[in-house]
Amino acid sequence: MHFGTRVLSHGDSDRQCCGHTLWGMTAPSGPAGMAWDWVQIPEGVVTLADPLALITNLWLLDVYGKVLTPVQAAPHLNGIVHALPWQAEVQRALESESAEV
C-alpha cells in the first residue's frame, strides 16, 4: 500500500527534481515498510536515487533462516520496489503539486 510520496525539490538548473516515497503493509508478524529516495531524470522519468539506500524494517532470510546482510538483501528489495506502481504515485504527486502552484 502506498503511504505517501513527498516532493522535496521541483528541480532547477542546479538540481534535479527529487523526493521520497513510503510503501508498506500489515503482515501477520506486524507492519512492514519500505522507503526510498527518487529523482526525476530527463524526459520526466523517475528512478531510484540510490538502489542500495532503501530503508526498511524487513528482514530477509536465506534458505537456512539466517538474516541476509544489506548487500545480500539489496537485489531482493529492489525486486519488490520494481514490482510496485511507485512511479505512477510519484508522477501523481508531481502533478498535484504543479496544479497547486
Coordinates of C-alpha atoms in Angstrom, one line a residue, residues 31-93:
P31 CA 3.7 -3.8 10.0
A32 CA 6.3 -3.8 7.2
G33 CA 7.5 -0.9 5.3
M34 CA 10.0 0.4 2.7
A35 CA 11.0 3.9 1.8
W36 CA 13.4 5.3 -0.8
D37 CA 14.5 8.5 -2.4
W38 CA 13.8 9.1 -6.1
V39 CA 15.0 11.6 -8.7
Q40 CA 13.4 12.7 -12.0
I41 CA 15.8 12.4 -14.9
P42 CA 15.3 13.8 -18.4
E43 CA 12.1 13.1 -20.3
G44 CA 10.2 13.0 -16.9
V45 CA 11.3 9.5 -15.9
V46 CA 11.6 8.9 -12.2
T47 CA 14.1 6.4 -10.8
L48 CA 15.6 5.3 -7.5
A49 CA 18.2 7.9 -6.3
D50 CA 20.3 5.0 -4.9
P51 CA 19.2 1.4 -5.3
L52 CA 21.4 0.4 -2.3
A53 CA 19.8 3.0 0.0
L54 CA 16.4 1.5 0.6
I55 CA 15.1 1.9 4.2
T56 CA 13.1 -0.9 5.5
N57 CA 12.2 -2.9 8.6
L58 CA 12.1 -6.1 6.6
W59 CA 14.5 -8.9 7.5
L60 CA 15.1 -11.2 4.5
L61 CA 16.2 -14.8 5.3
D62 CA 18.4 -17.2 3.3
V63 CA 17.4 -20.8 2.9
Y64 CA 18.9 -21.6 6.3
G65 CA 16.9 -19.0 8.1
K66 CA 19.9 -16.6 8.5
V67 CA 19.2 -12.9 8.1
L68 CA 20.7 -11.6 4.8
T69 CA 23.2 -8.7 5.0
P70 CA 22.1 -5.4 3.5
V71 CA 24.2 -6.1 0.4
Q72 CA 22.7 -9.6 0.0
A73 CA 19.2 -8.3 0.6
A74 CA 19.5 -5.3 -1.9
P75 CA 18.7 -7.2 -5.1
H76 CA 15.6 -8.8 -3.5
L77 CA 14.4 -5.4 -2.1
N78 CA 14.9 -3.8 -5.4
G79 CA 12.8 -6.5 -7.0
I80 CA 10.0 -5.6 -4.5
V81 CA 10.4 -1.9 -5.4
H82 CA 10.2 -2.6 -9.1
A83 CA 7.1 -4.7 -8.7
L84 CA 5.2 -1.7 -7.1
P85 CA 3.5 1.0 -9.2
W86 CA 5.5 3.6 -7.3
Q87 CA 6.5 5.7 -10.4
A88 CA 2.8 6.4 -11.0
E89 CA 2.4 7.6 -7.5
V90 CA 5.4 9.9 -7.8
Q91 CA 4.0 11.3 -11.1
R92 CA 0.7 11.9 -9.3
A93 CA 2.4 13.8 -6.5

